[in-house]
CSV table of C-alpha atoms in Angstrom, one decimal:
chain,number,residue,atom,x,y,z
A,1,MET,CA,104.9,119.1,6.2
A,2,ILE,CA,105.2,116.6,3.1
A,3,TYR,CA,102.1,117.9,1.6
A,4,LEU,CA,103.1,121.6,1.9
A,5,THR,CA,106.5,120.7,0.2
A,6,ALA,CA,104.7,118.7,-2.1
A,7,GLY,CA,102.5,121.5,-2.9
A,8,ILE,CA,105.3,124.7,-3.2
A,9,LEU,CA,107.2,121.9,-5.1
A,10,ALA,CA,104.2,121.7,-7.8
A,11,GLY,CA,103.9,125.7,-8.2
A,12,LEU,CA,107.4,125.9,-8.6
A,13,GLY,CA,107.1,123.2,-11.6
A,14,MET,CA,104.5,125.6,-13.1
A,15,ALA,CA,106.6,128.3,-12.7
A,16,PHE,CA,109.4,127.1,-14.5
A,17,GLU,CA,107.4,125.1,-17.0
A,18,PRO,CA,104.3,126.5,-17.6
A,19,ASN,CA,103.4,123.6,-20.0
A,20,TRP,CA,102.9,121.6,-17.0
A,21,LEU,CA,100.2,124.0,-15.6
A,22,PRO,CA,97.1,122.7,-17.1
A,23,PHE,CA,97.5,119.0,-15.0
A,24,LEU,CA,99.7,120.3,-11.9
A,25,LEU,CA,97.3,123.6,-11.3
A,26,ALA,CA,94.3,121.3,-8.9
A,27,PRO,CA,97.4,119.2,-7.2
A,28,HIS,CA,98.9,122.6,-6.2
A,29,ALA,CA,95.9,123.9,-4.7
A,30,HIS,CA,94.7,120.6,-3.4
A,31,LEU,CA,98.2,119.7,-1.8
A,32,ASN,CA,98.0,122.9,-0.3
A,33,LEU,CA,94.6,123.7,1.0
A,34,VAL,CA,93.2,120.0,1.6
A,35,GLY,CA,96.8,118.5,2.5
A,36,PHE,CA,98.4,121.3,4.6
A,37,VAL,CA,95.6,123.4,5.7
A,38,SER,CA,92.8,121.6,6.4
A,39,LEU,CA,94.6,118.7,7.8
A,40,VAL,CA,96.0,121.4,10.6
A,41,ILE,CA,92.4,122.5,11.1
A,42,PHE,CA,91.0,119.5,12.0
A,43,GLY,CA,94.0,118.7,14.1
A,44,VAL,CA,93.5,121.8,15.8
A,45,ALA,CA,89.6,121.3,16.2
A,46,TYR,CA,89.9,118.0,17.3
A,47,HIS,CA,92.9,119.2,19.9
A,48,ILE,CA,91.2,122.4,20.9
A,49,LEU,CA,87.5,122.3,20.7
A,50,PRO,CA,86.5,119.2,23.2
A,51,ARG,CA,89.1,121.2,25.9
A,52,PHE,CA,86.7,124.5,25.6
A,53,ARG,CA,84.0,122.1,26.1
A,54,GLY,CA,85.7,120.7,29.0
A,55,ARG,CA,84.4,117.0,27.6
A,56,PRO,CA,86.4,114.6,25.5
A,57,LEU,CA,86.2,114.3,21.4
A,58,TRP,CA,82.6,112.6,20.4
A,59,SER,CA,84.5,109.6,18.6
A,60,ASP,CA,88.1,109.3,18.5
A,61,SER,CA,87.5,106.5,16.1
A,62,LEU,CA,85.9,108.7,13.8
A,63,ALA,CA,88.6,110.8,14.0
A,64,LEU,CA,90.8,108.7,13.0
A,65,TRP,CA,88.7,106.9,10.3
A,66,GLN,CA,88.1,111.0,8.7
A,67,PHE,CA,92.0,111.5,8.6
A,68,ARG,CA,92.6,108.3,6.8
A,69,LEU,CA,89.9,109.3,4.1
A,70,ALA,CA,91.1,112.7,4.0
A,71,ASN,CA,94.4,111.4,3.3
A,72,VAL,CA,93.6,108.5,0.7
A,73,GLY,CA,91.0,110.7,-1.1
A,74,LEU,CA,93.7,113.7,-1.7
A,75,VAL,CA,96.6,111.4,-2.7
A,76,GLY,CA,94.0,109.6,-4.8
A,77,LEU,CA,92.9,112.9,-6.4
A,78,VAL,CA,96.8,114.2,-6.8
A,79,VAL,CA,97.5,110.9,-8.8
A,80,VAL,CA,94.8,110.7,-10.7
A,81,TRP,CA,95.0,114.3,-11.6
A,82,ILE,CA,98.9,114.3,-12.8
A,83,ALA,CA,98.0,110.4,-14.8
A,84,LYS,CA,95.5,112.7,-16.5
A,85,GLY,CA,98.1,114.9,-18.1
A,86,PHE,CA,99.4,112.1,-20.2
A,87,TYR,CA,96.4,109.5,-20.2
A,88,SER,CA,93.2,110.2,-21.4
A,89,GLY,CA,89.8,108.3,-21.3
A,90,LYS,CA,86.5,108.3,-19.0
A,91,MET,CA,87.8,105.8,-16.4
A,92,LEU,CA,90.3,108.4,-15.0
A,93,ASP,CA,87.5,110.4,-14.3
A,94,HIS,CA,85.4,108.2,-12.9
A,95,ILE,CA,88.1,107.3,-10.6
A,96,LEU,CA,88.8,110.9,-9.5
A,97,GLY,CA,85.2,111.1,-8.9
A,98,THR,CA,85.4,108.6,-6.6
A,99,PHE,CA,88.5,109.9,-5.0
A,100,GLY,CA,86.4,113.3,-4.6
A,101,LEU,CA,83.8,111.3,-2.8
A,102,VAL,CA,86.0,109.8,-0.4
A,103,LEU,CA,87.5,113.3,0.4
A,104,THR,CA,84.3,114.8,0.7
A,105,VAL,CA,82.8,112.0,2.9
A,106,SER,CA,85.8,112.6,5.0
A,107,PHE,CA,85.0,116.4,5.6
A,108,ILE,CA,81.2,115.5,6.1
A,109,LEU,CA,83.1,113.2,9.4
A,110,PHE,CA,84.9,115.9,10.5
A,111,VAL,CA,81.6,118.1,10.8
A,112,VAL,CA,79.7,115.0,12.2
A,113,ASN,CA,82.3,114.6,15.2
A,114,ILE,CA,83.3,118.6,15.9
A,115,TRP,CA,79.1,119.0,15.8
A,116,LYS,CA,78.6,116.4,18.6
A,117,THR,CA,81.1,117.4,20.6
A,118,LEU,CA,80.4,120.7,20.5
A,119,GLU,CA,76.6,119.7,21.2
A,120,GLU,CA,74.6,120.7,24.6
């Protein structure tokens, strides 16, 4: 609910102050879609899909690491995007890319864990 609230507040910020649009648009979208929607999907999939198959989740520890990496990647992206509204430079682009990679790895770990859980 924290990510959803933060995403809504970012949207309100853009609505009331259009000059904030360039550096709040990506955080707004990612807080809502990754932070709320994707994390809800992860949680529901981790809870329900193993029960449909009648077996446990392939790896609880992988699920925990996936959840942690998704949060680190998302928070990092949001912080750097907002910082880019105030500062410029290639260093922030590299940091942004690193957090994007962390988030991507978390999604891959999710797919692997669910795939292995559903595998015959």
